[in-house]
Coordinates of C-alpha atoms and ligand atoms in Angstrom, one line a residue:
X253 CA 20.4 -10.0 -2.9
X254 CA 20.1 -11.6 0.4
X255 CA 16.4 -12.3 0.2
X256 CA 14.3 -15.0 -1.6
X257 CA 13.8 -14.2 -5.1
X258 CA 10.7 -12.2 -5.8
X259 CA 8.4 -13.8 -8.6
X260 CA 8.8 -11.4 -11.7
X261 CA 5.0 -11.2 -11.9
X262 CA 5.1 -8.5 -9.3
X263 CA 7.2 -6.4 -11.6
X264 CA 5.5 -7.2 -14.8
X265 CA 2.0 -6.5 -13.2
X266 CA 3.2 -3.1 -11.7
X267 CA 4.4 -2.1 -15.3
X268 CA 1.1 -3.0 -16.7
X269 CA -0.6 -0.8 -13.9
X270 CA 1.5 2.1 -14.8
X271 CA 1.0 1.7 -18.5
X272 CA -2.8 1.8 -17.7
X273 CA -2.5 5.5 -16.1
X274 CA -0.4 6.9 -19.1
X275 CA -2.1 9.1 -21.8
X276 CA -1.6 8.1 -25.3
X277 CA 1.8 7.7 -26.9
X278 CA 3.6 8.8 -23.4
X279 CA 7.1 7.8 -22.6
X280 CA 8.4 7.0 -19.0
X281 CA 12.1 7.1 -17.7
X282 CA 13.2 6.0 -14.5
X283 CA 16.9 6.1 -13.3
X284 CA 18.6 4.2 -10.5
X285 CA 20.0 5.8 -7.5
X286 CA 23.5 7.3 -7.2
X287 CA 26.2 5.8 -5.3
X288 CA 26.6 8.6 -2.6
X289 CA 30.1 9.7 -1.7
X290 CA 31.3 10.0 1.9
X291 CA 34.8 11.1 2.4
X292 CA 38.1 10.2 0.5
X293 CA 37.0 7.3 -1.7
X294 CA 34.2 6.0 0.5
X295 CA 30.6 5.7 -0.4
X296 CA 27.4 5.1 1.4
X297 CA 25.5 1.8 1.3
X298 CA 23.4 2.3 -1.7
X299 CA 19.5 2.0 -1.2
X300 CA 17.9 1.1 -4.5
X301 CA 15.6 3.6 -6.0
X302 CA 12.1 2.5 -5.0
X303 CA 10.3 3.3 -8.1
X304 CA 12.8 1.5 -10.4
X305 CA 12.7 -1.6 -7.9
X306 CA 9.0 -1.5 -7.9
X307 CA 8.9 -1.6 -11.8
X308 CA 11.7 -4.1 -12.4
X309 CA 13.2 -5.7 -9.2
X310 CA 16.6 -4.1 -10.4
X311 CA 19.1 -2.9 -7.6
X312 CA 22.0 -2.4 -9.7
X313 CA 23.5 1.0 -9.9
X314 CA 23.3 3.3 -13.3
X315 CA 20.4 1.1 -14.7
X316 CA 17.5 3.0 -16.6
X317 CA 14.0 1.8 -17.4
X318 CA 11.9 3.2 -20.3
X319 CA 8.3 2.3 -20.5
X320 CA 6.7 3.4 -23.9
X321 CA 3.5 1.4 -24.2
X322 CA 2.2 2.8 -27.5
X323 CA 5.4 2.5 -29.4
X324 CA 4.8 1.2 -32.9
X325 CA 8.0 -1.0 -32.6
X326 CA 7.2 -3.8 -30.2
X327 CA 10.8 -3.9 -29.0
X328 CA 10.4 -0.4 -27.9
X329 CA 7.6 -0.8 -25.3
X330 CA 9.8 -1.8 -22.5
X331 CA 13.6 -1.2 -22.3
X332 CA 16.1 -1.8 -19.7
X333 CA 19.6 -0.4 -19.9
X334 CA 22.3 -2.0 -17.7
X335 CA 25.9 -1.2 -17.0
X336 CA 27.9 -3.7 -19.0
X337 CA 29.7 -6.3 -16.9
X338 CA 33.4 -6.3 -17.6
X339 CA 36.4 -8.2 -16.0
X340 CA 37.5 -5.1 -14.4
X341 CA 34.0 -4.0 -12.6
X342 CA 33.4 -7.4 -11.8
X343 CA 36.9 -7.9 -10.1
X344 CA 36.3 -4.8 -7.9
X345 CA 32.8 -4.6 -7.3
X346 CA 31.3 -8.0 -7.9
X347 CA 28.9 -9.6 -10.3
X348 CA 26.8 -7.5 -12.6
X349 CA 23.4 -8.6 -14.1
X350 CA 23.9 -10.3 -17.6
X351 CA 21.2 -9.7 -20.2
X352 CA 19.6 -13.0 -19.6
X353 CA 19.6 -12.6 -15.6
X354 CA 17.8 -9.2 -16.1
X355 CA 15.3 -10.7 -18.4
X356 CA 14.4 -13.5 -15.6
X357 CA 14.6 -11.0 -13.1
X358 CA 12.4 -8.2 -14.5
X359 CA 10.4 -9.9 -17.3
X360 CA 11.7 -7.4 -19.6
X361 CA 12.6 -8.8 -23.0
X362 CA 14.6 -5.9 -24.4
X363 CA 17.7 -5.5 -22.4
X364 CA 20.5 -3.0 -23.5
X365 CA 24.0 -1.8 -22.2
X366 CA 24.0 1.6 -21.0
X367 CA 26.3 2.8 -24.0
X368 CA 23.1 2.3 -26.2
X369 CA 21.0 4.7 -24.2
X370 CA 21.6 8.0 -25.8
X371 CA 20.8 6.8 -29.4
X372 CA 17.6 4.8 -28.5
X373 CA 16.4 7.6 -26.2
X374 CA 17.0 10.2 -28.9
X375 CA 14.9 8.0 -31.3
X376 CA 11.9 7.5 -28.9
X377 CA 11.9 11.2 -27.9
X378 CA 11.4 11.9 -31.7
X379 CA 8.3 9.5 -31.6
X380 CA 6.5 10.2 -28.3
X381 CA 4.0 13.0 -27.5
X382 CA 4.6 13.4 -23.8
X383 CA 7.5 12.5 -21.4
X384 CA 6.9 11.3 -17.8
X385 CA 10.1 12.1 -15.7
X386 CA 10.7 11.1 -12.1
X387 CA 11.1 13.3 -9.4
X388 CA 11.5 12.6 -5.6
X389 CA 8.5 14.1 -4.1
X390 CA 7.7 14.0 -0.3
X391 CA 6.0 16.7 1.8
X392 CA 8.7 16.4 4.5
X393 CA 11.9 15.9 2.3
X394 CA 14.1 19.0 1.8
X395 CA 16.7 17.7 -0.6
X396 CA 19.6 19.7 -1.4
X397 CA 21.6 16.9 -3.1
X398 CA 21.1 16.7 -6.9
X399 CA 20.3 13.1 -7.7
X400 CA 21.2 10.9 -10.8
X401 CA 17.6 11.3 -11.7
X402 CA 17.5 15.0 -11.2
X403 CA 20.4 15.5 -13.3
X404 CA 18.9 13.3 -15.9
X405 CA 15.8 15.6 -15.9
X406 CA 17.8 18.9 -16.3
X407 CA 20.1 17.5 -18.9
X408 CA 16.8 16.0 -20.8
X409 CA 14.9 19.1 -20.7
X410 CA 18.1 21.2 -21.9
X411 CA 18.4 19.0 -24.9
X412 CA 14.7 18.7 -25.8
X413 CA 13.3 22.0 -24.4
X414 CA 9.9 22.0 -26.1
X415 CA 8.8 18.6 -25.4
X416 CA 5.7 17.9 -23.2
X417 CA 6.9 17.1 -19.9
X418 CA 4.9 15.5 -17.0
X419 CA 5.6 14.5 -13.5
X420 CA 5.7 10.8 -13.0
X421 CA 5.7 11.0 -9.3
X422 CA 1.8 11.4 -8.7
X423 CA 1.3 8.4 -10.9
X424 CA 3.9 6.3 -8.9
X425 CA 2.3 7.5 -5.5
X426 CA -1.1 6.3 -6.8
X427 CA 0.3 2.8 -7.6
X428 CA 2.6 2.5 -4.9
X429 CA 0.1 3.4 -2.0
X430 CA -2.1 0.4 -2.8
X431 CA -0.1 -2.9 -1.9
X432 CA -0.4 -6.1 -3.9
X433 CA -0.6 -9.6 -2.2
X434 CA 3.1 -10.2 -3.0
X435 CA 4.0 -6.7 -1.4
X436 CA 1.9 -7.4 1.7
X437 CA 3.6 -10.6 2.2
X438 CA 7.0 -9.1 1.9
X439 CA 6.0 -6.6 4.6
X440 CA 4.6 -9.2 6.6
X441 CA 8.1 -11.0 6.4
X442 CA 9.7 -7.7 7.4
X443 CA 7.2 -7.5 10.5
X444 CA 8.2 -11.1 11.4
X445 CA 11.9 -10.3 11.5
X446 CA 11.1 -7.2 13.6
X447 CA 9.2 -9.6 16.1
X448 CA 12.2 -11.9 16.2
X449 CA 14.5 -8.9 17.0
X450 CA 12.2 -7.5 19.6
X451 CA 12.0 -11.0 21.3
X452 CA 15.6 -11.2 21.4
X453 CA 15.8 -7.9 23.1
X454 CA 13.2 -8.7 25.7
X455 CA 15.9 -11.6 26.5
X456 CA 18.8 -9.2 26.8
X457 CA 17.7 -5.8 28.3
X458 CA 18.5 -5.4 32.1
X459 CA 19.9 -2.6 34.2
X460 CA 23.6 -1.6 32.9
X461 CA 23.3 -2.5 29.4
X462 CA 24.0 0.3 26.8
X463 CA 21.6 1.3 24.3
X464 CA 24.1 0.6 21.5
X465 CA 24.2 -2.9 22.8
X466 CA 20.6 -3.3 22.3
X467 CA 21.0 -2.0 18.7
X468 CA 23.9 -4.7 18.3
X469 CA 21.4 -7.5 19.5
X470 CA 18.8 -6.1 16.9
X471 CA 21.5 -5.9 14.0
X472 CA 22.5 -9.6 14.6
X473 CA 18.9 -10.8 14.3
X474 CA 17.9 -8.7 11.3
X475 CA 21.1 -9.4 9.3
X476 CA 21.3 -13.3 10.1
X477 CA 17.8 -13.4 8.6
X478 CA 18.6 -11.6 5.3
X479 CA 17.3 -8.3 6.4
X480 CA 18.6 -5.0 7.8
X481 CA 17.6 -2.1 9.6
X482 CA 14.5 -0.3 7.9
X483 CA 15.9 2.9 9.3
X484 CA 18.2 4.3 11.9
X485 CA 17.2 2.8 15.2
X486 CA 16.1 4.6 18.1
X487 CA 16.9 3.3 21.3
X488 CA 16.3 5.7 24.0
X489 CA 16.2 5.0 27.6
X490 CA 14.5 7.4 30.3
X491 CA 14.3 11.1 29.2
X492 CA 16.1 10.2 25.9
X493 CA 12.8 9.1 24.8
X494 CA 11.5 12.6 24.7
X495 CA 13.8 13.4 21.7
X496 CA 11.6 12.2 18.8
X497 CA 14.6 11.1 16.6
X498 CA 17.2 10.3 19.2
X499 CA 19.9 8.4 17.3
X500 CA 23.0 8.4 19.5
X501 CA 22.0 5.4 21.4
X502 CA 25.0 5.7 23.8
X503 CA 23.4 5.8 27.2
X504 CA 23.6 3.2 29.9
X505 CA 19.8 1.8 30.6
X506 CA 19.2 2.2 34.2
X507 CA 16.8 0.5 36.8
X508 CA 13.5 2.1 37.0
X509 CA 13.7 3.6 33.6
X510 CA 11.6 2.8 30.5
X511 CA 13.5 1.9 27.1
X512 CA 11.7 3.2 23.9
X513 CA 12.6 1.0 21.1
X514 CA 11.6 2.4 17.6
X515 CA 13.4 -0.2 15.5
X516 CA 12.4 -2.4 12.6
X517 CA 13.7 -4.6 10.0
X518 CA 13.4 -4.3 6.2
X519 CA 13.2 -7.3 4.0
X520 CA 13.6 -7.4 0.1
X521 CA 13.5 -3.6 0.3
X522 CA 10.1 -3.6 2.0
X523 CA 9.9 -1.9 5.4
X524 CA 8.4 -2.4 8.7
X525 CA 8.1 0.2 11.5
X526 CA 7.6 -0.8 15.2
X527 CA 7.8 0.9 18.5
X528 CA 7.9 -0.7 21.8
X529 CA 8.3 0.8 25.3
X530 CA 9.7 -1.8 27.9
X531 CA 10.9 -1.4 31.5
X532 CA 14.7 -1.9 31.8
X533 CA 14.4 -3.8 34.9
X534 CA 11.5 -6.1 33.7
X535 CA 8.8 -4.4 35.8
X536 CA 6.7 -1.2 35.0
X537 CA 6.0 1.0 37.9
X538 CA 2.3 1.9 38.5
X539 CA 2.8 5.3 36.9
X540 CA 4.6 3.9 33.8
X541 CA 1.9 1.2 33.5
X542 CA -0.9 3.8 33.6
X543 CA 0.6 5.8 30.9
X544 CA 1.5 2.7 28.9
X545 CA -2.2 1.7 28.9
X546 CA -3.3 4.9 27.9
X547 CA -1.3 4.9 24.9
X548 CA -2.3 1.3 24.2
X549 CA -6.0 2.0 24.4
X550 CA -5.5 5.0 21.9
X551 CA -3.4 2.7 19.6
X552 CA -6.2 0.1 19.7
X553 CA -8.7 2.8 19.0
X554 CA -6.7 4.4 16.1
X555 CA -6.1 0.9 14.6
X556 CA -9.9 0.3 14.6
X557 CA -10.3 3.7 13.0
X558 CA -8.3 3.0 10.1
X559 CA -11.1 2.4 7.7
X560 CA -11.5 3.1 3.8
X561 CA -12.9 6.4 2.8
X562 CA -11.8 8.4 6.0
X563 CA -9.4 11.2 5.3
X564 CA -5.9 11.0 7.2
X565 CA -6.4 14.2 8.7
X566 CA -9.8 13.4 10.3
X567 CA -8.1 10.1 11.6
X568 CA -5.4 12.3 12.9
X569 CA -7.9 14.6 14.7
X570 CA -9.6 11.4 16.2
X571 CA -6.2 10.3 17.5
X572 CA -5.6 13.6 19.1
X573 CA -9.0 13.7 20.8
X574 CA -8.3 10.3 22.3
X575 CA -4.8 11.3 23.5
X576 CA -6.4 14.4 25.0
X577 CA -9.0 12.3 26.8
X578 CA -6.0 10.0 28.2
X579 CA -4.1 13.1 29.3
X580 CA -7.0 14.1 31.4
X581 CA -7.4 10.6 32.9
X582 CA -3.6 10.8 33.8
X583 CA -4.0 14.3 35.4
X584 CA -1.5 15.8 32.9
X585 CA -4.2 18.1 31.6
X586 CA -7.3 19.6 33.2
X587 CA -10.6 20.2 31.5
X588 CA -10.1 23.9 32.2
X589 CA -6.7 24.0 30.4
X590 CA -8.6 22.5 27.5
X591 CA -11.4 24.8 27.5
X592 CA -9.0 27.8 27.8
X593 CA -6.5 26.6 25.1
X594 CA -5.5 28.4 22.0
X595 CA -7.1 26.3 19.3
X596 CA -4.0 26.9 17.2
X597 CA -1.8 25.6 20.0
X598 CA -3.8 23.0 21.8
X599 CA -2.9 21.8 25.3
X600 CA -2.3 18.1 24.2
X601 CA 0.6 19.2 21.9
X602 CA 2.9 19.3 24.9
X603 CA 2.6 15.5 25.3
X604 CA 2.0 14.4 21.8
X605 CA 3.2 16.6 19.1
X606 CA 3.6 14.3 15.9
X607 CA 1.3 12.5 13.4
X608 CA -0.4 9.3 14.4
X609 CA 0.9 7.3 11.5
X610 CA 2.0 7.2 7.9
X611 CA 2.0 4.9 4.8
X612 CA 4.8 2.2 4.9
X613 CA 6.1 0.1 1.8
X614 CA 9.2 0.5 -0.1
X615 CA 9.9 3.6 1.8
X616 CA 9.5 4.0 5.5
X617 CA 7.5 7.1 5.2
X618 CA 6.2 5.7 2.1
X619 CA 4.9 7.8 -0.8
X620 CA 1.1 7.9 -1.3
X621 CA -1.7 10.4 -1.7
X622 CA -2.0 11.3 1.8
X623 CA -4.8 13.9 1.0
X624 CA -6.7 11.4 -0.6
X625 CA -9.2 9.1 1.5
X626 CA -7.8 5.9 2.9
X627 CA -8.2 3.2 0.7
X628 CA -8.2 -0.7 1.1
X629 CA -4.6 -2.0 0.4
X630 CA -2.8 0.7 2.1
X631 CA -0.5 -0.2 4.9
X632 CA -0.3 2.4 7.4
X633 CA 1.6 2.6 10.8
X634 CA -0.3 3.7 13.9
X635 CA 2.1 5.3 16.5
X636 CA 0.2 7.2 19.4
X637 CA 2.7 8.3 22.1
X638 CA 2.8 10.4 25.4
X639 CA 6.0 12.3 26.2
X640 CA 6.4 13.4 29.5
X641 CA 9.7 15.1 29.9
X642 CA 9.2 16.5 33.7
X643 CA 8.5 12.8 34.7
X644 CA 11.7 11.7 32.6
X645 CA 9.9 9.0 30.3
X646 CA 7.9 8.5 27.2
X647 CA 5.7 5.7 25.9
X648 CA 5.2 5.3 22.2
X649 CA 3.6 2.2 20.7
X650 CA 3.5 1.5 16.9
X651 CA 2.1 -1.3 14.8
X652 CA 1.7 -1.7 10.9
X653 CA -1.8 -2.0 9.7
X654 CA -3.3 -3.1 6.4
X655 CA -6.6 -1.5 5.5
X656 CA -9.2 -3.7 4.0
X657 CA -12.8 -3.5 3.3
X658 CA -13.3 -6.0 6.0
X659 CA -11.8 -4.0 8.6
X660 CA -7.9 -3.5 9.7
X661 CA -5.7 -6.2 9.8
X662 CA -2.8 -5.9 12.5
X663 CA 0.3 -7.1 10.7
X664 CA 2.1 -6.9 14.1
X665 CA -0.6 -8.6 16.3
X666 CA 1.8 -11.3 17.2
X667 CA 4.4 -8.8 18.7
X668 CA 4.1 -8.8 22.5
X669 CA 2.6 -5.5 23.7
X670 CA 0.3 -6.1 26.8
X671 CA 2.4 -5.0 30.0
X672 CA 1.9 -8.6 31.6
X673 CA 3.2 -10.1 28.6
X674 CA 6.3 -8.1 28.5
X675 CA 7.1 -8.5 32.1
X676 CA 6.6 -12.1 31.9
X677 CA 8.8 -12.7 28.9
X678 CA 11.5 -10.4 30.4
X679 CA 11.4 -12.2 33.8
X680 CA 11.1 -15.7 32.5
X681 CA 14.4 -15.5 30.5
X682 CA 17.7 -16.9 31.3
X683 CA 19.6 -14.0 32.8
X684 CA 22.8 -13.5 30.6
X685 CA 25.8 -12.8 32.7
X686 CA 26.1 -9.4 33.4
X687 CA 28.8 -7.0 31.8
X688 CA 30.7 -10.3 30.4
X689 CA 34.0 -8.9 28.8
X690 CA 33.9 -9.1 25.2
X691 CA 36.5 -10.8 23.3
X692 CA 36.4 -7.9 20.7
X693 CA 37.4 -5.3 23.2
X694 CA 34.0 -3.3 23.8
X695 CA 35.6 -2.6 27.2
X696 CA 38.6 -1.0 26.0
X697 CA 38.6 2.1 28.3
X698 CA 39.5 -0.2 31.1
X699 CA 41.7 -2.6 29.0
X700 CA 44.8 -0.8 27.7
X701 CA 46.2 -4.2 26.6
X702 CA 43.5 -4.7 23.9
X703 CA 44.4 -1.1 22.5
X704 CA 48.1 -1.7 22.5
X705 CA 47.6 -4.8 20.5
X706 CA 46.4 -3.2 17.5
Ligands
MN280 MN1 6.8 5.3 12.1

């Protein structure tokens, strides 16, 4: 791991909370994520299974957790199965957890090698009354690939067809939605890394830089601090910002354009999510500033509106009404258009067509019972926007907010957002020599000698 060790109390407490939600004599199984293949013998970087991490802190492949709080045998109440370290896998892949290391990481006493899983699992299946199996459930996820967990579920039900099976996902969603103090401090750490990356970008962006060069600056900052990109960064200049999930990041940032940056760090698997929109040349035009300040006003009102007991759909409705008001102020919509609109296709949707925010945590679009009222302890993003394709730009602003009984806490309050602040920071920097040739051959198109050397 590249982050400071998390105290095992977090994982012990999370398992205790899960045990508290289970009916009598229930068994829970949680599997690690697959290492996903790409092409030939390649594989993707593995992101740990969020539920397994939440309950154990384990990131290692092929791991399996069993929680069986009512087991007669004390040794069977919590079991962790790990891939056995061998000289061969350690030679090729690196260090694997020893049993003692796993105990110190997770607080689970009973650690077994994965080869012992079938025997012990069979025994526990003969003793329990119900089995909670894990499924990846998210409203927006359409998943065609069968995960390790999904294969385990299918195989288990095939072998034990008449057991009483239940979904673990709703319990995990209920637990993971409300963040503990440790989790909040880890999300805060991710927000702080994001701040560092954003400040570096304010010092870097100028007309002529490519969007992917901005991406490289962020990458440098996040990785050197032990973090990584929380999600594929959106670095969209000019009209590119009107594509909601623009990921090519290959255009030149031009004088007079705005640059939308939806970029953030994750730290210790906890994510942040930031959006800022900055002027490429360091000054907003009056029109850009007017739209920007409209979005900023809505952002602040939506943050203030994140209060316990409100339903997300009501909060979204408020956001839409605020955006609509601003669209009228900006003369993008007329009151007549609004009066005559089809209620199923409201006029504001031309300029603001997505949700105003989502829970964030171990997943960027975090699990949570979003039909339930907002609760103290949730961390939500707030991301209003106005997209004006015909004017060739968009403004989106996004901060991460902790909901509390005492009112919303903006975890990104320290990240520059006022237009004056952004302009000042961009104009006070030491200008980096423009288009300095890179020693690594970034300008290879005009420099054949670098290509020939390889
Ligand atoms: Mn977001």
